[in-house]
Amino acid sequence: AQKVTQAQTEISVVEKEDVTLDCVYETRDTTYYLFWYKQPPSGELVFLIRRNSFDEQNEISGRYSWNFQKSTSSFNFTITASQVVDSAVYFCALTPMNTGFQKLVFGTGTRLLVSP
Amino acid sequence: GAGVSQTPSNKVTEKGKYVELRCDPISGHTALYWYRQSLGQGPEFLIYFQGTGAADDSGLPNDRFFAVRPEGSVSTLKIQRTERGDSAVYLCASSLNGGYANTGELFFGEGSRLTVL
């Protein structure tokens, strides 16, 4: 069975602060994918990133960066110089590779509030 | 349309009634998913279609839930004898194919909010 834990229910920051959203996962599968999705108030989930379990390289995309550490089963997400438009609920998710499709297991999400 | 379209956006019904929720995926996407999101929770997988067939329906909570995709594009999620516990946002997503050949991105609709009174 898989499980994704996002212990931070809600985080409030002021614009331009850096913020890290934590994600810890559990799986017995040896190969899997990890994802981050953003859910703005409109409700649709927006894909941010996918990482596979055998690639632990950290990734940076603009103000976003991701730190994948297999040793601690964590896949944390950092937003640098946060902006009001970053306000949303962020979900971490996991799917085993052997299903052949995206049977995503999501965490409960972290609500990020960025105030001006 | 350009994105995944779901109708209705809001549905209020009474306990025991029958409900249909529709999903129109992105044109050309062969894979279609239904997820359910209860208040304050992450989405939970319900069913996955590859083309017209349901390749995995292991997430459907019970036999009151059923989904079809007869022509391989539009899908309908059907809920019989609705219960208050069925209240949630039902999200549909599509992708170009079911595997991981591309970025693995699922494109989600804005969801259908179902309220059972």
PDB file of C-alpha atoms in Angstrom:
ATOM      1  CA  ALA A   1       0.000   0.000   0.000  1.00  0.00           C
ATOM      2  CA  GLN A   2       1.081   3.548  -0.592  1.00  0.00           C
ATOM      3  CA  LYS A   3       0.674   6.572   1.612  1.00  0.00           C
ATOM      4  CA  VAL A   4       1.571  10.228   1.230  1.00  0.00           C
ATOM      5  CA  THR A   5       1.785  12.505   4.233  1.00  0.00           C
ATOM      6  CA  GLN A   6       1.714  16.279   4.081  1.00  0.00           C
ATOM      7  CA  ALA A   7       1.931  17.277   7.707  1.00  0.00           C
ATOM      8  CA  GLN A   8       1.542  21.003   7.101  1.00  0.00           C
ATOM      9  CA  THR A   9      -2.145  21.766   6.791  1.00  0.00           C
ATOM     10  CA  GLU A  10      -1.736  25.473   6.152  1.00  0.00           C
ATOM     11  CA  ILE A  11       1.203  27.846   5.790  1.00  0.00           C
ATOM     12  CA  SER A  12       0.987  31.630   5.745  1.00  0.00           C
ATOM     13  CA  VAL A  13       3.834  33.764   4.449  1.00  0.00           C
ATOM     14  CA  VAL A  14       4.382  37.297   3.321  1.00  0.00           C
ATOM     15  CA  GLU A  15       5.258  37.974  -0.277  1.00  0.00           C
ATOM     16  CA  LYS A  16       8.939  37.465  -1.151  1.00  0.00           C
ATOM     17  CA  GLU A  17       9.502  34.961   1.637  1.00  0.00           C
ATOM     18  CA  ASP A  18      10.786  31.497   0.752  1.00  0.00           C
ATOM     19  CA  VAL A  19       8.572  28.585   1.746  1.00  0.00           C
ATOM     20  CA  THR A  20       9.057  24.822   1.804  1.00  0.00           C
ATOM     21  CA  LEU A  21       6.206  22.350   1.573  1.00  0.00           C
ATOM     22  CA  ASP A  22       6.984  18.949   3.039  1.00  0.00           C
ATOM     23  CA  CYS A  23       6.014  15.584   1.599  1.00  0.00           C
ATOM     24  CA  VAL A  24       6.799  12.178   3.077  1.00  0.00           C
ATOM     25  CA  TYR A  25       5.727   8.992   1.377  1.00  0.00           C
ATOM     26  CA  GLU A  26       5.487   5.287   2.085  1.00  0.00           C
ATOM     27  CA  THR A  27       5.552   2.547  -0.502  1.00  0.00           C
ATOM     28  CA  ARG A  28       6.699  -1.050  -0.831  1.00  0.00           C
ATOM     29  CA  ASP A  29       7.227  -0.591  -4.554  1.00  0.00           C
ATOM     30  CA  THR A  30      10.834  -0.270  -5.672  1.00  0.00           C
ATOM     31  CA  THR A  31       9.948   1.858  -8.680  1.00  0.00           C
ATOM     32  CA  TYR A  32       7.473   4.676  -8.530  1.00  0.00           C
ATOM     33  CA  TYR A  33       6.766   8.230  -9.598  1.00  0.00           C
ATOM     34  CA  LEU A  34       6.277  11.245  -7.380  1.00  0.00           C
ATOM     35  CA  PHE A  35       4.306  14.315  -8.366  1.00  0.00           C
ATOM     36  CA  TRP A  36       3.382  17.771  -7.184  1.00  0.00           C
ATOM     37  CA  TYR A  37       0.100  19.382  -8.240  1.00  0.00           C
ATOM     38  CA  LYS A  38      -1.255  22.861  -7.537  1.00  0.00           C
ATOM     39  CA  GLN A  39      -4.970  23.435  -6.949  1.00  0.00           C
ATOM     40  CA  PRO A  40      -5.975  27.110  -7.262  1.00  0.00           C
ATOM     41  CA  PRO A  41      -9.410  28.289  -6.065  1.00  0.00           C
ATOM     42  CA  SER A  42     -10.933  27.421  -9.453  1.00  0.00           C
ATOM     43  CA  GLY A  43     -10.510  23.763  -8.506  1.00  0.00           C
ATOM     44  CA  GLU A  44      -8.594  22.167 -11.343  1.00  0.00           C
ATOM     45  CA  LEU A  45      -5.353  20.452 -10.445  1.00  0.00           C
ATOM     46  CA  VAL A  46      -2.338  21.806 -12.300  1.00  0.00           C
ATOM     47  CA  PHE A  47       0.652  19.537 -12.863  1.00  0.00           C
ATOM     48  CA  LEU A  48       3.972  20.926 -11.583  1.00  0.00           C
ATOM     49  CA  ILE A  49       6.481  18.097 -11.698  1.00  0.00           C
ATOM     50  CA  ARG A  50       7.047  14.350 -11.986  1.00  0.00           C
ATOM     51  CA  ARG A  51      10.100  12.538 -10.640  1.00  0.00           C
ATOM     52  CA  ASN A  52      10.928   8.870 -10.906  1.00  0.00           C
ATOM     53  CA  SER A  53      12.314   6.853  -8.041  1.00  0.00           C
ATOM     54  CA  PHE A  54      15.715   6.212  -9.587  1.00  0.00           C
ATOM     55  CA  ASP A  55      16.522   9.829 -10.271  1.00  0.00           C
ATOM     56  CA  GLU A  56      17.366  11.693  -7.081  1.00  0.00           C
ATOM     57  CA  GLN A  57      18.666  14.801  -8.768  1.00  0.00           C
ATOM     58  CA  ASN A  58      17.156  17.940  -7.389  1.00  0.00           C
ATOM     59  CA  GLU A  59      15.309  20.062  -9.880  1.00  0.00           C
ATOM     60  CA  ILE A  60      14.849  23.774 -10.278  1.00  0.00           C
ATOM     61  CA  SER A  61      12.304  25.495 -12.474  1.00  0.00           C
ATOM     62  CA  GLY A  62      12.255  29.243 -12.080  1.00  0.00           C
ATOM     63  CA  ARG A  63      11.228  30.017  -8.495  1.00  0.00           C
ATOM     64  CA  TYR A  64      10.316  26.386  -7.837  1.00  0.00           C
ATOM     65  CA  SER A  65      12.705  23.699  -6.661  1.00  0.00           C
ATOM     66  CA  TRP A  66      12.264  20.123  -5.515  1.00  0.00           C
ATOM     67  CA  ASN A  67      14.401  18.059  -3.169  1.00  0.00           C
ATOM     68  CA  PHE A  68      13.963  14.296  -3.524  1.00  0.00           C
ATOM     69  CA  GLN A  69      15.660  12.185  -0.842  1.00  0.00           C
ATOM     70  CA  LYS A  70      15.008   8.486  -1.070  1.00  0.00           C
ATOM     71  CA  SER A  71      16.822   7.811   2.218  1.00  0.00           C
ATOM     72  CA  THR A  72      14.176   9.768   4.114  1.00  0.00           C
ATOM     73  CA  SER A  73      11.295   9.070   1.688  1.00  0.00           C
ATOM     74  CA  SER A  74      10.764  12.758   1.206  1.00  0.00           C
ATOM     75  CA  PHE A  75      10.002  14.928  -1.789  1.00  0.00           C
ATOM     76  CA  ASN A  76       9.917  18.524  -0.598  1.00  0.00           C
ATOM     77  CA  PHE A  77       8.928  21.548  -2.645  1.00  0.00           C
ATOM     78  CA  THR A  78      10.375  25.017  -2.172  1.00  0.00           C
ATOM     79  CA  ILE A  79       9.042  28.256  -3.584  1.00  0.00           C
ATOM     80  CA  THR A  80      11.585  31.044  -3.588  1.00  0.00           C
ATOM     81  CA  ALA A  81      10.461  34.669  -3.322  1.00  0.00           C
ATOM     82  CA  SER A  82       6.785  33.712  -3.005  1.00  0.00           C
ATOM     83  CA  GLN A  83       4.121  35.730  -4.766  1.00  0.00           C
ATOM     84  CA  VAL A  84       0.406  36.243  -4.086  1.00  0.00           C
ATOM     85  CA  VAL A  85      -0.381  34.152  -7.176  1.00  0.00           C
ATOM     86  CA  ASP A  86       1.266  31.175  -5.474  1.00  0.00           C
ATOM     87  CA  SER A  87      -1.656  31.027  -3.042  1.00  0.00           C
ATOM     88  CA  ALA A  88      -3.282  27.632  -3.580  1.00  0.00           C
ATOM     89  CA  VAL A  89      -3.491  24.127  -2.175  1.00  0.00           C
ATOM     90  CA  TYR A  90      -0.506  22.007  -3.117  1.00  0.00           C
ATOM     91  CA  PHE A  91      -0.700  18.231  -3.341  1.00  0.00           C
ATOM     92  CA  CYS A  92       2.073  15.679  -3.365  1.00  0.00           C
ATOM     93  CA  ALA A  93       1.209  12.351  -5.011  1.00  0.00           C
ATOM     94  CA  LEU A  94       2.692   8.935  -5.690  1.00  0.00           C
ATOM     95  CA  THR A  95       2.034   6.174  -8.199  1.00  0.00           C
ATOM     96  CA  PRO A  96       3.817   2.863  -8.644  1.00  0.00           C
ATOM     97  CA  MET A  97       5.371   2.350 -12.042  1.00  0.00           C
ATOM     98  CA  ASN A  98       4.126  -1.202 -12.417  1.00  0.00           C
ATOM     99  CA  THR A  99       0.470  -0.228 -12.869  1.00  0.00           C
ATOM    100  CA  GLY A 100       1.334   1.286 -16.238  1.00  0.00           C
ATOM    101  CA  PHE A 101      -0.973   4.196 -15.606  1.00  0.00           C
ATOM    102  CA  GLN A 102      -1.418   6.968 -13.080  1.00  0.00           C
ATOM    103  CA  LYS A 103      -3.220   5.497 -10.129  1.00  0.00           C
ATOM    104  CA  LEU A 104      -2.226   8.475  -8.021  1.00  0.00           C
ATOM    105  CA  VAL A 105      -2.263   8.416  -4.240  1.00  0.00           C
ATOM    106  CA  PHE A 106      -2.486  11.976  -2.999  1.00  0.00           C
ATOM    107  CA  GLY A 107      -1.614  13.543   0.314  1.00  0.00           C
ATOM    108  CA  THR A 108      -4.141  15.729   2.097  1.00  0.00           C
ATOM    109  CA  GLY A 109      -2.579  18.882   0.709  1.00  0.00           C
ATOM    110  CA  THR A 110      -0.986  22.017   2.121  1.00  0.00           C
ATOM    111  CA  ARG A 111      -2.830  25.304   1.778  1.00  0.00           C
ATOM    112  CA  LEU A 112      -0.377  28.140   1.076  1.00  0.00           C
ATOM    113  CA  LEU A 113      -1.509  31.692   1.735  1.00  0.00           C
ATOM    114  CA  VAL A 114       0.790  34.427   0.449  1.00  0.00           C
ATOM    115  CA  SER A 115      -0.159  37.887   1.602  1.00  0.00           C
ATOM    116  CA  PRO A 116       1.094  41.109   0.012  1.00  0.00           C
TER     117      PRO A 116
ATOM    118  CA  GLY B   1     -12.517  22.891 -26.116  1.00  0.00           C
ATOM    119  CA  ALA B   2      -8.977  23.447 -25.016  1.00  0.00           C
ATOM    120  CA  GLY B   3      -9.227  21.752 -21.653  1.00  0.00           C
ATOM    121  CA  VAL B   4     -11.132  19.018 -19.817  1.00  0.00           C
ATOM    122  CA  SER B   5     -14.755  20.033 -19.472  1.00  0.00           C
ATOM    123  CA  GLN B   6     -17.023  18.741 -16.720  1.00  0.00           C
ATOM    124  CA  THR B   7     -20.752  19.226 -16.353  1.00  0.00           C
ATOM    125  CA  PRO B   8     -22.587  20.116 -14.267  1.00  0.00           C
ATOM    126  CA  SER B   9     -20.240  22.236 -12.202  1.00  0.00           C
ATOM    127  CA  ASN B  10     -22.656  21.948  -9.282  1.00  0.00           C
ATOM    128  CA  LYS B  11     -25.317  19.382  -8.565  1.00  0.00           C
ATOM    129  CA  VAL B  12     -27.593  19.296  -5.544  1.00  0.00           C
ATOM    130  CA  THR B  13     -29.752  16.232  -5.141  1.00  0.00           C
ATOM    131  CA  GLU B  14     -31.736  14.414  -2.536  1.00  0.00           C
ATOM    132  CA  LYS B  15     -30.744  11.189  -0.871  1.00  0.00           C
ATOM    133  CA  GLY B  16     -31.792   8.207  -2.940  1.00  0.00           C
ATOM    134  CA  LYS B  17     -31.790   9.973  -6.290  1.00  0.00           C
ATOM    135  CA  TYR B  18     -29.797   9.022  -9.397  1.00  0.00           C
ATOM    136  CA  VAL B  19     -27.045  11.337 -10.664  1.00  0.00           C
ATOM    137  CA  GLU B  20     -24.960  11.521 -13.833  1.00  0.00           C
ATOM    138  CA  LEU B  21     -21.754  13.531 -14.115  1.00  0.00           C
ATOM    139  CA  ARG B  22     -20.214  14.147 -17.505  1.00  0.00           C
ATOM    140  CA  CYS B  23     -16.589  14.555 -18.569  1.00  0.00           C
ATOM    141  CA  ASP B  24     -15.398  15.754 -21.964  1.00  0.00           C
ATOM    142  CA  PRO B  25     -11.638  15.134 -22.175  1.00  0.00           C
ATOM    143  CA  ILE B  26      -9.080  16.907 -24.302  1.00  0.00           C
ATOM    144  CA  SER B  27      -9.470  15.849 -27.929  1.00  0.00           C
ATOM    145  CA  GLY B  28      -7.186  12.963 -28.821  1.00  0.00           C
ATOM    146  CA  HIS B  29      -6.523  11.885 -25.238  1.00  0.00           C
ATOM    147  CA  THR B  30      -7.031   8.148 -24.948  1.00  0.00           C
ATOM    148  CA  ALA B  31      -6.673   7.888 -21.177  1.00  0.00           C
ATOM    149  CA  LEU B  32      -9.413   9.175 -18.897  1.00  0.00           C
ATOM    150  CA  TYR B  33      -9.576   9.128 -15.102  1.00  0.00           C
ATOM    151  CA  TRP B  34     -12.165   9.860 -12.456  1.00  0.00           C
ATOM    152  CA  TYR B  35     -11.085  10.957  -8.995  1.00  0.00           C
ATOM    153  CA  ARG B  36     -13.170  12.007  -5.996  1.00  0.00           C
ATOM    154  CA  GLN B  37     -12.152  14.768  -3.583  1.00  0.00           C
ATOM    155  CA  SER B  38     -13.891  15.088  -0.248  1.00  0.00           C
ATOM    156  CA  LEU B  39     -13.670  18.316   1.718  1.00  0.00           C
ATOM    157  CA  GLY B  40     -10.190  18.899   3.096  1.00  0.00           C
ATOM    158  CA  GLN B  41      -8.785  15.761   1.481  1.00  0.00           C
ATOM    159  CA  GLY B  42      -6.692  14.909  -1.511  1.00  0.00           C
ATOM    160  CA  PRO B  43      -8.288  13.343  -4.576  1.00  0.00           C
ATOM    161  CA  GLU B  44      -8.908   9.604  -4.482  1.00  0.00           C
ATOM    162  CA  PHE B  45      -8.736   7.395  -7.550  1.00  0.00           C
ATOM    163  CA  LEU B  46     -12.019   5.923  -8.761  1.00  0.00           C
ATOM    164  CA  ILE B  47     -11.594   4.516 -12.276  1.00  0.00           C
ATOM    165  CA  TYR B  48      -9.314   4.594 -15.313  1.00  0.00           C
ATOM    166  CA  PHE B  49     -10.321   4.190 -18.964  1.00  0.00           C
ATOM    167  CA  GLN B  50      -7.980   3.405 -21.802  1.00  0.00           C
ATOM    168  CA  GLY B  51     -10.089   4.016 -24.884  1.00  0.00           C
ATOM    169  CA  THR B  52     -13.589   2.663 -24.374  1.00  0.00           C
ATOM    170  CA  GLY B  53     -12.777   0.087 -21.719  1.00  0.00           C
ATOM    171  CA  ALA B  54     -12.436   0.504 -17.986  1.00  0.00           C
ATOM    172  CA  ALA B  55      -8.909  -0.775 -17.418  1.00  0.00           C
ATOM    173  CA  ASP B  56      -9.075  -0.360 -13.650  1.00  0.00           C
ATOM    174  CA  ASP B  57     -12.226   0.322 -11.610  1.00  0.00           C
ATOM    175  CA  SER B  58     -10.788  -0.742  -8.273  1.00  0.00           C
ATOM    176  CA  GLY B  59     -11.413   2.679  -6.723  1.00  0.00           C
ATOM    177  CA  LEU B  60     -15.191   2.662  -7.171  1.00  0.00           C
ATOM    178  CA  PRO B  61     -16.514   2.513  -3.591  1.00  0.00           C
ATOM    179  CA  ASN B  62     -19.427   0.151  -4.238  1.00  0.00           C
ATOM    180  CA  ASP B  63     -21.826  -1.054  -6.918  1.00  0.00           C
ATOM    181  CA  ARG B  64     -23.889   2.130  -6.781  1.00  0.00           C
ATOM    182  CA  PHE B  65     -21.103   3.760  -8.794  1.00  0.00           C
ATOM    183  CA  PHE B  66     -20.636   3.056 -12.468  1.00  0.00           C
ATOM    184  CA  ALA B  67     -18.848   4.820 -15.328  1.00  0.00           C
ATOM    185  CA  VAL B  68     -18.949   4.476 -19.090  1.00  0.00           C
ATOM    186  CA  ARG B  69     -17.036   5.799 -22.068  1.00  0.00           C
ATOM    187  CA  PRO B  70     -18.835   4.265 -25.016  1.00  0.00           C
ATOM    188  CA  GLU B  71     -17.033   6.012 -27.866  1.00  0.00           C
ATOM    189  CA  GLY B  72     -13.671   6.516 -26.267  1.00  0.00           C
ATOM    190  CA  SER B  73     -14.042  10.228 -25.631  1.00  0.00           C
ATOM    191  CA  VAL B  74     -16.844  11.547 -23.372  1.00  0.00           C
ATOM    192  CA  SER B  75     -17.327   9.690 -20.110  1.00  0.00           C
ATOM    193  CA  THR B  76     -20.258   9.615 -17.714  1.00  0.00           C
ATOM    194  CA  LEU B  77     -20.016   8.749 -14.029  1.00  0.00           C
ATOM    195  CA  LYS B  78     -23.317   7.384 -12.748  1.00  0.00           C
ATOM    196  CA  ILE B  79     -24.311   7.194  -9.103  1.00  0.00           C
ATOM    197  CA  GLN B  80     -27.439   5.330  -8.072  1.00  0.00           C
ATOM    198  CA  ARG B  81     -29.380   5.752  -4.815  1.00  0.00           C
ATOM    199  CA  THR B  82     -27.162   8.614  -3.704  1.00  0.00           C
ATOM    200  CA  GLU B  83     -26.185   8.884  -0.049  1.00  0.00           C
ATOM    201  CA  ARG B  84     -25.037  11.903   1.943  1.00  0.00           C
ATOM    202  CA  GLY B  85     -21.556  10.397   2.068  1.00  0.00           C
ATOM    203  CA  ASP B  86     -21.322  10.682  -1.717  1.00  0.00           C
ATOM    204  CA  SER B  87     -21.079  14.471  -1.376  1.00  0.00           C
ATOM    205  CA  ALA B  88     -17.729  15.496  -2.839  1.00  0.00           C
ATOM    206  CA  VAL B  89     -16.086  17.073  -5.857  1.00  0.00           C
ATOM    207  CA  TYR B  90     -15.754  14.579  -8.686  1.00  0.00           C
ATOM    208  CA  LEU B  91     -12.694  15.329 -10.794  1.00  0.00           C
ATOM    209  CA  CYS B  92     -12.054  14.068 -14.287  1.00  0.00           C
ATOM    210  CA  ALA B  93      -8.620  14.007 -15.892  1.00  0.00           C
ATOM    211  CA  SER B  94      -7.240  12.948 -19.232  1.00  0.00           C
ATOM    212  CA  SER B  95      -3.834  12.280 -20.716  1.00  0.00           C
ATOM    213  CA  LEU B  96      -2.493  11.573 -24.158  1.00  0.00           C
ATOM    214  CA  ASN B  97      -1.995   7.931 -23.315  1.00  0.00           C
ATOM    215  CA  GLY B  98      -2.136   5.805 -20.220  1.00  0.00           C
ATOM    216  CA  GLY B  99       1.534   5.182 -19.803  1.00  0.00           C
ATOM    217  CA  TYR B 100       4.464   7.382 -18.947  1.00  0.00           C
ATOM    218  CA  ALA B 101       5.781   8.047 -22.446  1.00  0.00           C
ATOM    219  CA  ASN B 102       5.281  11.777 -22.113  1.00  0.00           C
ATOM    220  CA  THR B 103       5.796  14.000 -19.112  1.00  0.00           C
ATOM    221  CA  GLY B 104       3.180  12.043 -17.275  1.00  0.00           C
ATOM    222  CA  GLU B 105       0.975  15.069 -16.978  1.00  0.00           C
ATOM    223  CA  LEU B 106      -2.681  14.576 -16.229  1.00  0.00           C
ATOM    224  CA  PHE B 107      -4.964  17.413 -17.307  1.00  0.00           C
ATOM    225  CA  PHE B 108      -7.759  17.900 -14.796  1.00  0.00           C
ATOM    226  CA  GLY B 109     -11.129  19.525 -15.179  1.00  0.00           C
ATOM    227  CA  GLU B 110     -12.560  21.917 -12.599  1.00  0.00           C
ATOM    228  CA  GLY B 111     -14.738  19.179 -11.172  1.00  0.00           C
ATOM    229  CA  SER B 112     -18.408  18.586 -10.493  1.00  0.00           C
ATOM    230  CA  ARG B 113     -19.426  19.416  -6.944  1.00  0.00           C
ATOM    231  CA  LEU B 114     -22.095  16.990  -5.786  1.00  0.00           C
ATOM    232  CA  THR B 115     -24.147  17.731  -2.694  1.00  0.00           C
ATOM    233  CA  VAL B 116     -26.552  15.086  -1.435  1.00  0.00           C
ATOM    234  CA  LEU B 117     -29.125  16.435   1.010  1.00  0.00           C
TER     235      LEU B 117
END
